[in-house]
Amino acid sequence: MFFTDRDDAGRRLAVALRAYASQNPVVLGLPRGGVPVAFHVARALGAPLDVIVVRKLGVPYQRELAFGAIGEGGVRVISDDIVRRGRLREEDLRAVERAEEAELVRQARRFREGRPRRELRGRTAIVVDDGIATGATAAAACAVVRAQGASRVVMAAPVAPPDAVARVGAAADEVVCLDTPRAFSAVGQWYEDFSQTSDEEVIALLTEAAKAPPAPSAAPTPDPEDVETETEIEIETGQGPLHLAGTLTLPPTPPAVVVFAHGSGSSRLSPRNRSVAAALNRAGLGTLLFDLLTPAEETDRANVFAIDTLAERLTRATDWLRTRTSAPLGYFGASTGAAAALRAAAAPGADLVAVVSRGGRPDLAGPALASVRAPTLLIVGGADPTVLALNRDAQQALRCENHLAVIPGATHLFEEPGALTEVSILTTSWFLTHVPR
């Protein structure tokens, strides 16, 4: 997953954090680069924005090794183990602390321009950075925030390697990260524009956020149950009209509607696809889940792999949907349904904003892959080697904008803790990034 800049990363991260809006959180940006990201998160959640100024305390003879951290309000977090193993003297500790405390006070005063620090006692604190490299600074920030009285600490970042997420996870109650690539060398490699954030930009964003009482940047999304309707989709086939059962969820003004193509005998009632659809609905997107096969057809396993037939029905269902909404459309395909989605997306006049495949078989789309024009995201479990290899081959055949996201430790059905949540985050972010602005 790549980000245009910190503003883009902040908007996309806000989608993944939207569920926290009801917890009356305080959003804390790590200066400097974390503040532009945190600004968009705070605005989307209707939450106050502040900086979390933290200074790591480095061992005098090995500065990159931190023996603790300090924060505002006299908060001091010390690793007794490192102090003991490093045989650090009390006078050495005090000297390092004095130097770092002076810089901490200077930064806090400069960034806030006289405004008081936000009270965290009893609140949910969401600590935001533009990325996590080693996790040392993020873990220190979480420890300081907890010491300042936060009842729940959430660390959020657009991108981080898996080992850093694990390190921060020991200090936070929850870590929310949009992408966790293993091939990670620096945060900046995942941004098109990673220019340095200045003190002046940090000050301006904090000042703007403090001008008025926080309010969500968009009206709350209606409860999906209020707009969900069971429907019957009538499509024309060579043998005459065919009626397929579906579930259509349409918010009042969705930025896009995502059509789900199920595979391998799964139906519109699949708990995994319904979970992803619910996440899209919470983000304001519409969804159509429908059965590509009739109950009688599902009894013949060969029909599951009849990609041409499935793609044709998906195209006809898309035409039906266009008569009911003017919103842009996208496809979400699972297993063999992903091949049908990509085959349909390759057709002339498909006009889709994006396509997402979850544990799919895009290889079954064959030569049509080269004709797909919609930005395509392939999501695969890291513990699903056969399907991962097939997706890597299919990615090579794609000529459109595309990305392969591998969820570490996830198997084919994404049943591992947090795996399906990661699928929902990646899917929601991909569609929201590519809908017309």
GROMACS .gro file of C-alpha atoms in nm:
model
  437
    1MET     CA    1   0.000   0.000   0.000
    2PHE     CA    2   0.143   0.337  -0.102
    3PHE     CA    3   0.037   0.683   0.014
    4THR     CA    4   0.042   1.005  -0.185
    5ASP     CA    5   0.144   1.211   0.117
    6ARG     CA    6   0.068   1.244   0.489
    7ASP     CA    7  -0.272   1.400   0.417
    8ASP     CA    8  -0.370   1.096   0.210
    9ALA     CA    9  -0.238   0.862   0.480
   10GLY     CA   10  -0.434   1.048   0.748
   11ARG     CA   11  -0.763   1.026   0.560
   12ARG     CA   12  -0.719   0.655   0.499
   13LEU     CA   13  -0.610   0.584   0.856
   14ALA     CA   14  -0.917   0.771   0.982
   15VAL     CA   15  -1.141   0.515   0.810
   16ALA     CA   16  -0.979   0.233   1.007
   17LEU     CA   17  -1.023   0.428   1.332
   18ARG     CA   18  -1.381   0.541   1.279
   19ALA     CA   19  -1.516   0.291   1.534
   20TYR     CA   20  -1.336   0.484   1.811
   21ALA     CA   21  -1.540   0.800   1.753
   22SER     CA   22  -1.796   0.686   2.011
   23GLN     CA   23  -1.527   0.649   2.281
   24ASN     CA   24  -1.465   1.024   2.317
   25PRO     CA   25  -1.095   0.987   2.231
   26VAL     CA   26  -0.806   1.232   2.233
   27VAL     CA   27  -0.586   1.213   1.923
   28LEU     CA   28  -0.214   1.270   1.983
   29GLY     CA   29   0.029   1.328   1.697
   30LEU     CA   30   0.397   1.243   1.732
   31PRO     CA   31   0.586   1.548   1.608
   32ARG     CA   32   0.669   1.629   1.354
   33GLY     CA   33   0.553   1.393   1.077
   34GLY     CA   34   0.275   1.232   1.279
   35VAL     CA   35   0.084   1.557   1.329
   36PRO     CA   36  -0.046   1.602   0.969
   37VAL     CA   37  -0.169   1.241   0.978
   38ALA     CA   38  -0.325   1.288   1.323
   39PHE     CA   39  -0.496   1.610   1.208
   40HIS     CA   40  -0.715   1.420   0.959
   41VAL     CA   41  -0.783   1.142   1.209
   42ALA     CA   42  -0.898   1.391   1.473
   43ARG     CA   43  -1.118   1.578   1.227
   44ALA     CA   44  -1.283   1.257   1.105
   45LEU     CA   45  -1.348   1.131   1.459
   46GLY     CA   46  -1.463   1.466   1.594
   47ALA     CA   47  -1.186   1.443   1.854
   48PRO     CA   48  -0.950   1.701   2.008
   49LEU     CA   49  -0.596   1.707   1.870
   50ASP     CA   50  -0.274   1.751   2.065
   51VAL     CA   51   0.091   1.652   2.037
   52ILE     CA   52   0.255   1.388   2.250
   53VAL     CA   53   0.603   1.518   2.319
   54VAL     CA   54   0.831   1.235   2.422
   55ARG     CA   55   1.206   1.227   2.465
   56LYS     CA   56   1.387   0.896   2.469
   57LEU     CA   57   1.664   0.861   2.726
   58GLY     CA   58   1.968   0.710   2.559
   59VAL     CA   59   2.248   0.523   2.731
   60PRO     CA   60   2.541   0.773   2.742
   61TYR     CA   61   2.785   0.549   2.556
   62GLN     CA   62   2.522   0.405   2.317
   63ARG     CA   63   2.262   0.672   2.244
   64GLU     CA   64   2.049   0.455   2.015
   65LEU     CA   65   1.979   0.222   2.310
   66ALA     CA   66   1.711   0.383   2.524
   67PHE     CA   67   1.696   0.311   2.896
   68GLY     CA   68   1.366   0.499   2.926
   69ALA     CA   69   1.162   0.797   2.819
   70ILE     CA   70   1.019   1.114   2.969
   71GLY     CA   71   0.701   1.302   2.893
   72GLU     CA   72   0.521   1.614   3.008
   73GLY     CA   73   0.384   1.638   3.358
   74GLY     CA   74   0.695   1.482   3.511
   75VAL     CA   75   0.622   1.139   3.360
   76ARG     CA   76   0.926   0.913   3.370
   77VAL     CA   77   0.935   0.561   3.229
   78ILE     CA   78   1.257   0.370   3.307
   79SER     CA   79   1.373   0.021   3.209
   80ASP     CA   80   1.535  -0.111   3.525
   81ASP     CA   81   1.669  -0.405   3.328
   82ILE     CA   82   1.869  -0.187   3.085
   83VAL     CA   83   1.990   0.034   3.369
   84ARG     CA   84   2.111  -0.272   3.557
   85ARG     CA   85   2.273  -0.443   3.259
   86GLY     CA   86   2.430  -0.118   3.144
   87ARG     CA   87   2.565  -0.051   3.494
   88LEU     CA   88   2.445   0.307   3.468
   89ARG     CA   89   2.514   0.535   3.759
   90GLU     CA   90   2.248   0.759   3.908
   91GLU     CA   91   2.443   1.072   3.814
   92ASP     CA   92   2.458   0.953   3.451
   93LEU     CA   93   2.082   0.905   3.446
   94ARG     CA   94   2.018   1.248   3.589
   95ALA     CA   95   2.250   1.416   3.338
   96VAL     CA   96   2.072   1.257   3.042
   97GLU     CA   97   1.730   1.340   3.186
   98ARG     CA   98   1.819   1.706   3.246
   99ALA     CA   99   1.931   1.751   2.885
  100GLU     CA  100   1.627   1.579   2.738
  101GLU     CA  101   1.383   1.752   2.972
  102ALA     CA  102   1.504   2.093   2.855
  103GLU     CA  103   1.437   1.994   2.493
  104LEU     CA  104   1.099   1.845   2.586
  105VAL     CA  105   0.987   2.170   2.750
  106ARG     CA  106   1.114   2.374   2.455
  107GLN     CA  107   0.926   2.163   2.200
  108ALA     CA  108   0.601   2.157   2.397
  109ARG     CA  109   0.599   2.535   2.439
  110ARG     CA  110   0.681   2.596   2.074
  111PHE     CA  111   0.420   2.360   1.934
  112ARG     CA  112   0.130   2.461   2.161
  113GLU     CA  113   0.200   2.835   2.176
  114GLY     CA  114   0.075   2.866   2.531
  115ARG     CA  115  -0.222   2.627   2.510
  116PRO     CA  116  -0.248   2.374   2.795
  117ARG     CA  117  -0.179   2.006   2.742
  118ARG     CA  118  -0.489   1.794   2.686
  119GLU     CA  119  -0.595   1.598   2.994
  120LEU     CA  120  -0.578   1.223   2.929
  121ARG     CA  121  -0.692   1.083   3.261
  122GLY     CA  122  -0.969   0.831   3.203
  123ARG     CA  123  -0.973   0.891   2.823
  124THR     CA  124  -0.897   0.676   2.521
  125ALA     CA  125  -0.577   0.811   2.368
  126ILE     CA  126  -0.501   0.746   2.001
  127VAL     CA  127  -0.131   0.802   1.934
  128VAL     CA  128  -0.062   0.867   1.565
  129ASP     CA  129   0.259   0.868   1.363
  130ASP     CA  130   0.327   0.875   0.988
  131GLY     CA  131   0.485   0.530   1.012
  132ILE     CA  132   0.669   0.303   1.252
  133ALA     CA  133   1.022   0.188   1.175
  134THR     CA  134   1.162   0.011   1.482
  135GLY     CA  135   0.877   0.080   1.723
  136ALA     CA  136   1.103   0.230   1.990
  137THR     CA  137   0.960   0.583   1.976
  138ALA     CA  138   0.601   0.460   1.939
  139ALA     CA  139   0.636   0.223   2.235
  140ALA     CA  140   0.787   0.501   2.447
  141ALA     CA  141   0.499   0.733   2.353
  142CYS     CA  142   0.242   0.469   2.450
  143ALA     CA  143   0.413   0.415   2.785
  144VAL     CA  144   0.416   0.789   2.855
  145VAL     CA  145   0.051   0.829   2.756
  146ARG     CA  146  -0.048   0.545   2.987
  147ALA     CA  147   0.152   0.701   3.270
  148GLN     CA  148  -0.035   1.027   3.208
  149GLY     CA  149  -0.359   0.849   3.297
  150ALA     CA  150  -0.511   0.729   2.968
  151SER     CA  151  -0.754   0.443   3.033
  152ARG     CA  152  -0.693   0.293   2.686
  153VAL     CA  153  -0.399   0.345   2.451
  154VAL     CA  154  -0.428   0.288   2.076
  155MET     CA  155  -0.123   0.326   1.851
  156ALA     CA  156  -0.210   0.404   1.489
  157ALA     CA  157   0.011   0.439   1.183
  158PRO     CA  158  -0.029   0.392   0.808
  159VAL     CA  159   0.261   0.149   0.771
  160ALA     CA  160   0.502  -0.055   0.985
  161PRO     CA  161   0.696  -0.383   0.960
  162PRO     CA  162   0.549  -0.681   1.148
  163ASP     CA  163   0.823  -0.692   1.414
  164ALA     CA  164   0.770  -0.324   1.499
  165VAL     CA  165   0.394  -0.381   1.532
  166ALA     CA  166   0.465  -0.664   1.774
  167ARG     CA  167   0.698  -0.444   1.979
  168VAL     CA  168   0.448  -0.161   2.002
  169GLY     CA  169   0.172  -0.410   2.080
  170ALA     CA  170   0.340  -0.483   2.411
  171ALA     CA  171   0.298  -0.118   2.513
  172ALA     CA  172  -0.044  -0.037   2.359
  173ASP     CA  173  -0.386  -0.189   2.411
  174GLU     CA  174  -0.430  -0.202   2.035
  175VAL     CA  175  -0.223  -0.128   1.726
  176VAL     CA  176  -0.401  -0.015   1.410
  177CYS     CA  177  -0.182  -0.028   1.100
  178LEU     CA  178  -0.303  -0.018   0.739
  179ASP     CA  179  -0.012  -0.213   0.594
  180THR     CA  180   0.257  -0.432   0.751
  181PRO     CA  181   0.502  -0.519   0.470
  182ARG     CA  182   0.790  -0.752   0.547
  183ALA     CA  183   1.013  -0.589   0.285
  184PHE     CA  184   1.050  -0.271   0.491
  185SER     CA  185   1.357  -0.047   0.495
  186ALA     CA  186   1.220   0.298   0.578
  187VAL     CA  187   0.886   0.473   0.630
  188GLY     CA  188   0.951   0.710   0.340
  189GLN     CA  189   0.956   0.431   0.081
  190TRP     CA  190   0.578   0.396   0.118
  191TYR     CA  191   0.507   0.762   0.034
  192GLU     CA  192   0.523   0.944  -0.298
  193ASP     CA  193   0.584   1.269  -0.108
  194PHE     CA  194   0.763   1.228   0.225
  195SER     CA  195   0.908   1.577   0.250
  196GLN     CA  196   1.000   1.692   0.598
  197THR     CA  197   0.727   1.842   0.817
  198SER     CA  198   0.833   2.177   0.960
  199ASP     CA  199   0.770   2.315   1.309
  200GLU     CA  200   0.560   2.585   1.146
  201GLU     CA  201   0.330   2.327   0.984
  202VAL     CA  202   0.285   2.147   1.316
  203ILE     CA  203   0.197   2.475   1.488
  204ALA     CA  204  -0.048   2.573   1.214
  205LEU     CA  205  -0.232   2.241   1.227
  206LEU     CA  206  -0.259   2.244   1.606
  207THR     CA  207  -0.381   2.604   1.596
  208GLU     CA  208  -0.645   2.524   1.334
  209ALA     CA  209  -0.763   2.220   1.531
  210ALA     CA  210  -0.797   2.430   1.846
  211LYS     CA  211  -1.002   2.709   1.684
  212ALA     CA  212  -1.344   2.545   1.717
  213PRO     CA  213  -1.503   2.256   1.906
  214PRO     CA  214  -1.420   1.932   1.723
  215ALA     CA  215  -1.688   1.789   1.496
  216PRO     CA  216  -1.679   1.496   1.256
  217SER     CA  217  -1.582   1.593   0.902
  218ALA     CA  218  -1.890   1.422   0.760
  219ALA     CA  219  -2.240   1.342   0.877
  220PRO     CA  220  -2.268   1.010   1.060
  221THR     CA  221  -2.335   0.716   0.836
  222PRO     CA  222  -2.684   0.574   0.884
  223ASP     CA  223  -2.709   0.236   1.051
  224PRO     CA  224  -2.676  -0.020   0.769
  225GLU     CA  225  -2.991  -0.194   0.896
  226ASP     CA  226  -3.189   0.119   0.818
  227VAL     CA  227  -3.103   0.100   0.447
  228GLU     CA  228  -3.045  -0.274   0.393
  229THR     CA  229  -3.305  -0.443   0.175
  230GLU     CA  230  -3.347  -0.796   0.049
  231THR     CA  231  -3.402  -0.784  -0.324
  232GLU     CA  232  -3.439  -1.003  -0.630
  233ILE     CA  233  -3.215  -0.933  -0.924
  234GLU     CA  234  -3.359  -1.018  -1.263
  235ILE     CA  235  -3.106  -1.073  -1.538
  236GLU     CA  236  -3.142  -1.194  -1.894
  237THR     CA  237  -2.968  -1.515  -1.999
  238GLY     CA  238  -2.967  -1.719  -2.316
  239GLN     CA  239  -3.240  -1.931  -2.162
  240GLY     CA  240  -3.456  -1.637  -2.059
  241PRO     CA  241  -3.493  -1.432  -1.739
  242LEU     CA  242  -3.312  -1.552  -1.427
  243HIS     CA  243  -3.388  -1.436  -1.074
  244LEU     CA  244  -3.103  -1.419  -0.821
  245ALA     CA  245  -3.138  -1.334  -0.451
  246GLY     CA  246  -2.944  -1.034  -0.322
  247THR     CA  247  -2.893  -0.795  -0.031
  248LEU     CA  248  -2.863  -0.429  -0.129
  249THR     CA  249  -2.739  -0.169   0.120
  250LEU     CA  250  -2.760   0.189  -0.004
  251PRO     CA  251  -2.674   0.485   0.220
  252PRO     CA  252  -2.840   0.811   0.106
  253THR     CA  253  -2.543   0.942  -0.096
  254PRO     CA  254  -2.275   0.672  -0.119
  255PRO     CA  255  -1.943   0.772  -0.282
  256ALA     CA  256  -1.951   0.426  -0.445
  257VAL     CA  257  -2.134   0.093  -0.433
  258VAL     CA  258  -1.935  -0.230  -0.415
  259VAL     CA  259  -2.075  -0.544  -0.578
  260PHE     CA  260  -1.965  -0.871  -0.413
  261ALA     CA  261  -1.891  -1.174  -0.630
  262HIS     CA  262  -1.884  -1.490  -0.418
  263GLY     CA  263  -1.698  -1.805  -0.510
  264SER     CA  264  -1.641  -2.171  -0.428
  265GLY     CA  265  -2.003  -2.230  -0.337
  266SER     CA  266  -2.024  -1.933  -0.098
  267SER     CA  267  -2.339  -1.722  -0.095
  268ARG     CA  268  -2.446  -1.369  -0.009
  269LEU     CA  269  -2.486  -1.496   0.350
  270SER     CA  270  -2.112  -1.568   0.386
  271PRO     CA  271  -2.011  -1.431   0.730
  272ARG     CA  272  -1.670  -1.325   0.598
  273ASN     CA  273  -1.804  -1.121   0.308
  274ARG     CA  274  -2.084  -0.978   0.523
  275SER     CA  275  -1.819  -0.865   0.772
  276VAL     CA  276  -1.627  -0.684   0.498
  277ALA     CA  277  -1.950  -0.537   0.361
  278ALA     CA  278  -2.043  -0.405   0.707
  279ALA     CA  279  -1.707  -0.227   0.727
  280LEU     CA  280  -1.768  -0.068   0.387
  281ASN     CA  281  -2.115   0.040   0.502
  282ARG     CA  282  -1.970   0.202   0.815
  283ALA     CA  283  -1.740   0.401   0.588
  284GLY     CA  284  -2.043   0.525   0.392
  285LEU     CA  285  -2.012   0.293   0.092
  286GLY     CA  286  -2.303   0.097  -0.050
  287THR     CA  287  -2.288  -0.279  -0.111
  288LEU     CA  288  -2.470  -0.542  -0.314
  289LEU     CA  289  -2.424  -0.903  -0.209
  290PHE     CA  290  -2.598  -1.149  -0.438
  291ASP     CA  291  -2.582  -1.515  -0.536
  292LEU     CA  292  -2.423  -1.578  -0.873
  293LEU     CA  293  -2.578  -1.926  -0.882
  294THR     CA  294  -2.927  -2.049  -0.809
  295PRO     CA  295  -2.970  -2.312  -0.534
  296ALA     CA  296  -3.013  -2.582  -0.800
  297GLU     CA  297  -2.696  -2.476  -0.984
  298GLU     CA  298  -2.491  -2.480  -0.665
  299THR     CA  299  -2.533  -2.856  -0.639
  300ASP     CA  300  -2.304  -2.900  -0.940
  301ARG     CA  301  -1.948  -2.815  -0.830
  302ALA     CA  302  -1.843  -2.751  -1.191
  303ASN     CA  303  -2.059  -2.438  -1.198
  304VAL     CA  304  -1.833  -2.275  -0.937
  305PHE     CA  305  -1.551  -2.277  -1.193
  306ALA     CA  306  -1.760  -2.163  -1.489
  307ILE     CA  307  -1.587  -1.825  -1.491
  308ASP     CA  308  -1.740  -1.705  -1.818
  309THR     CA  309  -2.091  -1.770  -1.689
  310LEU     CA  310  -2.021  -1.609  -1.351
  311ALA     CA  311  -1.864  -1.303  -1.515
  312GLU     CA  312  -2.160  -1.264  -1.752
  313ARG     CA  313  -2.406  -1.276  -1.462
  314LEU     CA  314  -2.199  -1.026  -1.267
  315THR     CA  315  -2.207  -0.790  -1.565
  316ARG     CA  316  -2.586  -0.825  -1.595
  317ALA     CA  317  -2.630  -0.764  -1.223
  318THR     CA  318  -2.412  -0.454  -1.258
  319ASP     CA  319  -2.639  -0.326  -1.535
  320TRP     CA  320  -2.939  -0.388  -1.307
  321LEU     CA  321  -2.772  -0.194  -1.025
  322ARG     CA  322  -2.696   0.103  -1.248
  323THR     CA  323  -3.071   0.150  -1.293
  324ARG     CA  324  -3.103   0.198  -0.916
  325THR     CA  325  -2.806   0.420  -0.831
  326SER     CA  326  -2.590   0.674  -1.009
  327ALA     CA  327  -2.298   0.612  -0.772
  328PRO     CA  328  -1.970   0.476  -0.912
  329LEU     CA  329  -1.937   0.098  -0.883
  330GLY     CA  330  -1.661  -0.142  -0.780
  331TYR     CA  331  -1.616  -0.517  -0.743
  332PHE     CA  332  -1.511  -0.732  -0.447
  333GLY     CA  333  -1.441  -1.093  -0.537
  334ALA     CA  334  -1.360  -1.394  -0.320
  335SER     CA  335  -1.209  -1.723  -0.440
  336THR     CA  336  -1.341  -1.801  -0.790
  337GLY     CA  337  -1.564  -1.495  -0.761
  338ALA     CA  338  -1.246  -1.286  -0.791
  339ALA     CA  339  -1.179  -1.435  -1.135
  340ALA     CA  340  -1.536  -1.353  -1.237
  341ALA     CA  341  -1.494  -0.997  -1.109
  342LEU     CA  342  -1.172  -0.944  -1.301
  343ARG     CA  343  -1.316  -1.101  -1.616
  344ALA     CA  344  -1.616  -0.868  -1.593
  345ALA     CA  345  -1.389  -0.570  -1.515
  346ALA     CA  346  -1.197  -0.638  -1.836
  347ALA     CA  347  -1.507  -0.602  -2.053
  348PRO     CA  348  -1.540  -0.286  -2.266
  349GLY     CA  349  -1.743  -0.023  -2.086
  350ALA     CA  350  -1.705  -0.185  -1.741
  351ASP     CA  351  -1.626   0.160  -1.595
  352LEU     CA  352  -1.537   0.058  -1.237
  353VAL     CA  353  -1.359   0.263  -0.971
  354ALA     CA  354  -1.166  -0.034  -0.827
  355VAL     CA  355  -1.154  -0.411  -0.780
  356VAL     CA  356  -1.052  -0.607  -0.469
  357SER     CA  357  -0.979  -0.979  -0.453
  358ARG     CA  358  -0.979  -1.162  -0.115
  359GLY     CA  359  -0.809  -1.499  -0.116
  360GLY     CA  360  -0.906  -1.509  -0.481
  361ARG     CA  361  -0.813  -1.704  -0.791
  362PRO     CA  362  -0.736  -1.416  -1.029
  363ASP     CA  363  -0.530  -1.658  -1.239
  364LEU     CA  364  -0.858  -1.810  -1.360
  365ALA     CA  365  -0.938  -1.481  -1.538
  366GLY     CA  366  -0.665  -1.577  -1.787
  367PRO     CA  367  -0.579  -1.338  -2.072
  368ALA     CA  368  -0.851  -1.095  -1.957
  369LEU     CA  369  -0.618  -0.976  -1.680
  370ALA     CA  370  -0.423  -0.762  -1.927
  371SER     CA  371  -0.744  -0.576  -2.019
  372VAL     CA  372  -0.849  -0.481  -1.664
  373ARG     CA  373  -0.837  -0.102  -1.626
  374ALA     CA  374  -0.970  -0.051  -1.273
  375PRO     CA  375  -0.711  -0.026  -0.990
  376THR     CA  376  -0.687  -0.377  -0.846
  377LEU     CA  377  -0.593  -0.492  -0.497
  378LEU     CA  378  -0.508  -0.859  -0.437
  379ILE     CA  379  -0.532  -0.965  -0.071
  380VAL     CA  380  -0.381  -1.302   0.021
  381GLY     CA  381  -0.294  -1.478   0.345
  382GLY     CA  382   0.076  -1.530   0.409
  383ALA     CA  383   0.004  -1.887   0.521
  384ASP     CA  384  -0.178  -1.972   0.197
  385PRO     CA  385   0.130  -2.046  -0.021
  386THR     CA  386  -0.046  -2.202  -0.321
  387VAL     CA  387  -0.293  -1.918  -0.365
  388LEU     CA  388  -0.020  -1.662  -0.292
  389ALA     CA  389   0.191  -1.802  -0.578
  390LEU     CA  390  -0.109  -1.791  -0.813
  391ASN     CA  391  -0.174  -1.429  -0.716
  392ARG     CA  392   0.188  -1.332  -0.777
  393ASP     CA  393   0.164  -1.480  -1.127
  394ALA     CA  394  -0.167  -1.302  -1.191
  395GLN     CA  395  -0.023  -0.971  -1.073
  396GLN     CA  396   0.245  -0.996  -1.340
  397ALA     CA  397  -0.028  -1.015  -1.604
  398LEU     CA  398  -0.213  -0.705  -1.482
  399ARG     CA  399  -0.143  -0.380  -1.669
  400CYS     CA  400  -0.355  -0.154  -1.449
  401GLU     CA  401  -0.261   0.005  -1.117
  402ASN     CA  402  -0.234  -0.288  -0.877
  403HIS     CA  403  -0.101  -0.400  -0.540
  404LEU     CA  404  -0.057  -0.736  -0.370
  405ALA     CA  405  -0.122  -0.719   0.006
  406VAL     CA  406  -0.007  -1.021   0.207
  407ILE     CA  407  -0.149  -1.059   0.557
  408PRO     CA  408   0.116  -1.236   0.767
  409GLY     CA  409   0.004  -1.563   0.925
  410ALA     CA  410  -0.340  -1.564   0.761
  411THR     CA  411  -0.471  -1.879   0.594
  412HIS     CA  412  -0.714  -1.906   0.304
  413LEU     CA  413  -1.029  -1.822   0.503
  414PHE     CA  414  -0.866  -1.546   0.713
  415GLU     CA  415  -0.995  -1.704   1.033
  416GLU     CA  416  -0.695  -1.600   1.244
  417PRO     CA  417  -0.750  -1.324   1.505
  418GLY     CA  418  -0.740  -0.983   1.338
  419ALA     CA  419  -0.697  -1.121   0.985
  420LEU     CA  420  -1.046  -1.038   0.861
  421THR     CA  421  -1.027  -0.695   1.025
  422GLU     CA  422  -0.710  -0.632   0.824
  423VAL     CA  423  -0.895  -0.740   0.508
  424SER     CA  424  -1.174  -0.491   0.588
  425ILE     CA  425  -0.929  -0.207   0.649
  426LEU     CA  426  -0.735  -0.271   0.329
  427THR     CA  427  -1.055  -0.305   0.125
  428THR     CA  428  -1.218   0.008   0.263
  429SER     CA  429  -0.903   0.212   0.215
  430TRP     CA  430  -0.858   0.090  -0.145
  431PHE     CA  431  -1.211   0.187  -0.248
  432LEU     CA  432  -1.212   0.523  -0.067
  433THR     CA  433  -0.875   0.609  -0.220
  434HIS     CA  434  -1.000   0.546  -0.573
  435VAL     CA  435  -1.353   0.689  -0.566
  436PRO     CA  436  -1.384   1.018  -0.758
  437ARG     CA  437  -1.320   1.313  -0.528
   0.00000   0.00000   0.00000
